[in-house]
GROMACS .gro file of N, CA and C in nm:
model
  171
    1UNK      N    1 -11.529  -4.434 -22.129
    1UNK     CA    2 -11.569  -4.496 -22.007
    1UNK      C    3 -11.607  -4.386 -21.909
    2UNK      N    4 -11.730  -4.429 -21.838
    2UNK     CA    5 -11.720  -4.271 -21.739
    2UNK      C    6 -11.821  -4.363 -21.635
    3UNK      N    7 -11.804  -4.335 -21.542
    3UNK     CA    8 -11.794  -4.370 -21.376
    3UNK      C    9 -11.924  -4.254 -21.296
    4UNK      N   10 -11.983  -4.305 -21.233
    4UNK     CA   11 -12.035  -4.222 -21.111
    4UNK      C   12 -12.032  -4.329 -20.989
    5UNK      N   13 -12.032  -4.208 -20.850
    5UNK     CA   14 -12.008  -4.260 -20.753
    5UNK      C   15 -12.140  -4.273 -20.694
    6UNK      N   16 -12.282  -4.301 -20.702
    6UNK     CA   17 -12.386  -4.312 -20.697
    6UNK      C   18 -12.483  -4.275 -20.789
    7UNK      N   19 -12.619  -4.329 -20.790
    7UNK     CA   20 -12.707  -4.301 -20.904
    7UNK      C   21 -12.772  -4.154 -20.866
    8UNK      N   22 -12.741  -4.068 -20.736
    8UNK     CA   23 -12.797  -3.937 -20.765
    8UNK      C   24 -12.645  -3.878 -20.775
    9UNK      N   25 -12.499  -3.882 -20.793
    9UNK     CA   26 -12.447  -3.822 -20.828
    9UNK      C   27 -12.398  -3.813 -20.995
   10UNK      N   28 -12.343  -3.701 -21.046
   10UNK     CA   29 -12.346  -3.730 -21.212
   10UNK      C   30 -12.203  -3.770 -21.241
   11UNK      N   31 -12.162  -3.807 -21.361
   11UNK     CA   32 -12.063  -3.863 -21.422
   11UNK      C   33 -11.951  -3.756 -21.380
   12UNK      N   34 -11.812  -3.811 -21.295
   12UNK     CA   35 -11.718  -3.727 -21.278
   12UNK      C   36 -11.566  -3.768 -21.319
   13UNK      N   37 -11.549  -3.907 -21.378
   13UNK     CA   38 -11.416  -3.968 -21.405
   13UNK      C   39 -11.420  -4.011 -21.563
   14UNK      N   40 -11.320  -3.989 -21.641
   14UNK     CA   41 -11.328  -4.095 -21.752
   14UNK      C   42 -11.217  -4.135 -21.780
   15UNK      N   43 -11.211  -4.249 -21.883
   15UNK     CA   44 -11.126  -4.341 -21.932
   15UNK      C   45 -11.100  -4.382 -22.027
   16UNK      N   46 -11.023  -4.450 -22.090
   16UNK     CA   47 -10.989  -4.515 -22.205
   16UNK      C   48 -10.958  -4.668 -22.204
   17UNK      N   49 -11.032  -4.738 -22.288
   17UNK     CA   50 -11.023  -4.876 -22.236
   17UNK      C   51 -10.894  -4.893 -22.301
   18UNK      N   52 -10.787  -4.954 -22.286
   18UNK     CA   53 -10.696  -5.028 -22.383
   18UNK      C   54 -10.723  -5.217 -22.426
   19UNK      N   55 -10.776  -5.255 -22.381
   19UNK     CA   56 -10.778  -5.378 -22.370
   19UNK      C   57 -10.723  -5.486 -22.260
   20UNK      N   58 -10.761  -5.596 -22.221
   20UNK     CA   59 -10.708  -5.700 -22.162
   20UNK      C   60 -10.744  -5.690 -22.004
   21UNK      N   61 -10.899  -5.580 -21.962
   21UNK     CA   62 -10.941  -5.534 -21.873
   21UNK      C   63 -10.836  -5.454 -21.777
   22UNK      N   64 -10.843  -5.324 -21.895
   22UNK     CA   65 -10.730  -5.255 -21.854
   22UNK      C   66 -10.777  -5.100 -21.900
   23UNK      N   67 -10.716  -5.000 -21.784
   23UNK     CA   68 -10.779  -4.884 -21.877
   23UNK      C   69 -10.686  -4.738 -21.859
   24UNK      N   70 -10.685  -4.645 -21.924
   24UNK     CA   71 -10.566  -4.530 -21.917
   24UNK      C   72 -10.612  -4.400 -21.809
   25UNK      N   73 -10.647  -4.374 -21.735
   25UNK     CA   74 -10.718  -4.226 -21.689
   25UNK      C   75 -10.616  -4.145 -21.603
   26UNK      N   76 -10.645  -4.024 -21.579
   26UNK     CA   77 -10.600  -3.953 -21.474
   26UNK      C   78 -10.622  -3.951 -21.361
   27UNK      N   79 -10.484  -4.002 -21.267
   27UNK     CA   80 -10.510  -4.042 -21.156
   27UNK      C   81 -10.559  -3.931 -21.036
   28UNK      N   82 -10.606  -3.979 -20.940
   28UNK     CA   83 -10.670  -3.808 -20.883
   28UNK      C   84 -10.596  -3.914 -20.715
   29UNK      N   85 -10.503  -4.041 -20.679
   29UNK     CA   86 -10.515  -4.031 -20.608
   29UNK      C   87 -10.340  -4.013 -20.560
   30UNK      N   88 -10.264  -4.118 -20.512
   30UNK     CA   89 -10.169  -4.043 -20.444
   30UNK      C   90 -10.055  -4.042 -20.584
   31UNK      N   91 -10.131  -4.094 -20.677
   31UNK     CA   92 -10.005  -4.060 -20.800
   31UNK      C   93 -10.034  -3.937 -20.829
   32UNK      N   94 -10.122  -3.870 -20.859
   32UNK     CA   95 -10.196  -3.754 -20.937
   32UNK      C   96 -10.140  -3.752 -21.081
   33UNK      N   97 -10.123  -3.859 -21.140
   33UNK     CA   98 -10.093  -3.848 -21.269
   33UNK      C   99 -10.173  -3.977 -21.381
   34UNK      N  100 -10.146  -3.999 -21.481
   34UNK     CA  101 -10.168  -4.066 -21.594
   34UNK      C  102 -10.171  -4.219 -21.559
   35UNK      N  103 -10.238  -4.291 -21.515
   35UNK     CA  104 -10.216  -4.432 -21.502
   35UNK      C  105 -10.286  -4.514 -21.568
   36UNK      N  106 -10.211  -4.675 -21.570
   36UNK     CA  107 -10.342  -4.777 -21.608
   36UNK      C  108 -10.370  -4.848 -21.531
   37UNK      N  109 -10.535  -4.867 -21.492
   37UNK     CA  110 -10.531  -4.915 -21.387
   37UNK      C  111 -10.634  -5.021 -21.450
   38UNK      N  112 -10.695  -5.158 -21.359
   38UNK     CA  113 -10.787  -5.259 -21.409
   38UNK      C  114 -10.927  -5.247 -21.382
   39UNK      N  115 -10.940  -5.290 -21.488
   39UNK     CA  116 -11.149  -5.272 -21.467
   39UNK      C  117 -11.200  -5.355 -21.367
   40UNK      N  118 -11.168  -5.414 -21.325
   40UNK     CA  119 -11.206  -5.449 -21.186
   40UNK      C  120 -11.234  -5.407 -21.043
   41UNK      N  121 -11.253  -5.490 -20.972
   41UNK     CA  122 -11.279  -5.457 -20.825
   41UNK      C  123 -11.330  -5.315 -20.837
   42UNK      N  124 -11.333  -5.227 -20.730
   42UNK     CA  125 -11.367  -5.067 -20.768
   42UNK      C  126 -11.386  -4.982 -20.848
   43UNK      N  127 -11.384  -4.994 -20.932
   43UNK     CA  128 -11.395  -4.971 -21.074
   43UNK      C  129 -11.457  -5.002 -21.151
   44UNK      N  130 -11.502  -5.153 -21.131
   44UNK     CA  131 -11.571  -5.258 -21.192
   44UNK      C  132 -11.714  -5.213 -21.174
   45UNK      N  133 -11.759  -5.171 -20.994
   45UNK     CA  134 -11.838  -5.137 -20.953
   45UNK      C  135 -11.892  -5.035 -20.971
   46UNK      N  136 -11.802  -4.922 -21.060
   46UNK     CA  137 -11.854  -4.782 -21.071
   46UNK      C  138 -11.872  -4.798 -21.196
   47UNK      N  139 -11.825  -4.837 -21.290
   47UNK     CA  140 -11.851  -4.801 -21.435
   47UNK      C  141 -12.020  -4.821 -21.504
   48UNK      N  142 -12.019  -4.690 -21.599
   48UNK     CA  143 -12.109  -4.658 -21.600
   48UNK      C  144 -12.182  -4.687 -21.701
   49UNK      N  145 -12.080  -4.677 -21.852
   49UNK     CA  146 -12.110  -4.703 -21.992
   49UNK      C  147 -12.007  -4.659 -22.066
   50UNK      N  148 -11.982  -4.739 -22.228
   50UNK     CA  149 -11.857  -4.771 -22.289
   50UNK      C  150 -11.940  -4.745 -22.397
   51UNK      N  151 -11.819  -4.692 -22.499
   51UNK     CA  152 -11.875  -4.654 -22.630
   51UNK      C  153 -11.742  -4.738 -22.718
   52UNK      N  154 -11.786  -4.788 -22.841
   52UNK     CA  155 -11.663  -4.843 -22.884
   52UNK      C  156 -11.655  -4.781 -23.033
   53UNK      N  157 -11.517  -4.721 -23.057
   53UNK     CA  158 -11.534  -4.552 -23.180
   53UNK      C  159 -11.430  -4.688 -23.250
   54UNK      N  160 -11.493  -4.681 -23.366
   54UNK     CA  161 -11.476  -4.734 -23.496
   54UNK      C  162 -11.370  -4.659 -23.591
   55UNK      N  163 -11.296  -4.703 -23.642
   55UNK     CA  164 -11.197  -4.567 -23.687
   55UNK      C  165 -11.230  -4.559 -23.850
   56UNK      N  166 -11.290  -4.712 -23.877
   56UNK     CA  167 -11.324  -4.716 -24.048
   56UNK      C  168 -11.467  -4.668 -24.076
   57UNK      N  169 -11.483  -4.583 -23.975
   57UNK     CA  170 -11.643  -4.498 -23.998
   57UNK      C  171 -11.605  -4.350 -24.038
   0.00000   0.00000   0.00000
């Protein structure tokens, strides 16, 4: 998952989807650590593009 904060700035966040519109990243704000947070609202709005890795490939 990877995020920009406008279309002239470039890709600066990524993620891991887990499922159930839910996702794993590093938090940059007052946690500064490992969270899961929801694909929604703010987030919803930034995301950029999702790749989905197959493990029986």
């Amino acid at each position: 998952m990877r995020w920009i904060l406008s279309p002239s700035h470039p890709v600066n966040h990524l993620g891991i989807y887990i499922g159930n519109h839910q996702f794993i990243h590093a938090s940059s704000g007052k946690a500064y650590s490992v969270t899961i947070s929801s694909l929604n609202g703010w987030y919803k709005d930034k995301f950029k593009w999702g790749k989905h890795i197959n493990e029986n490939k």
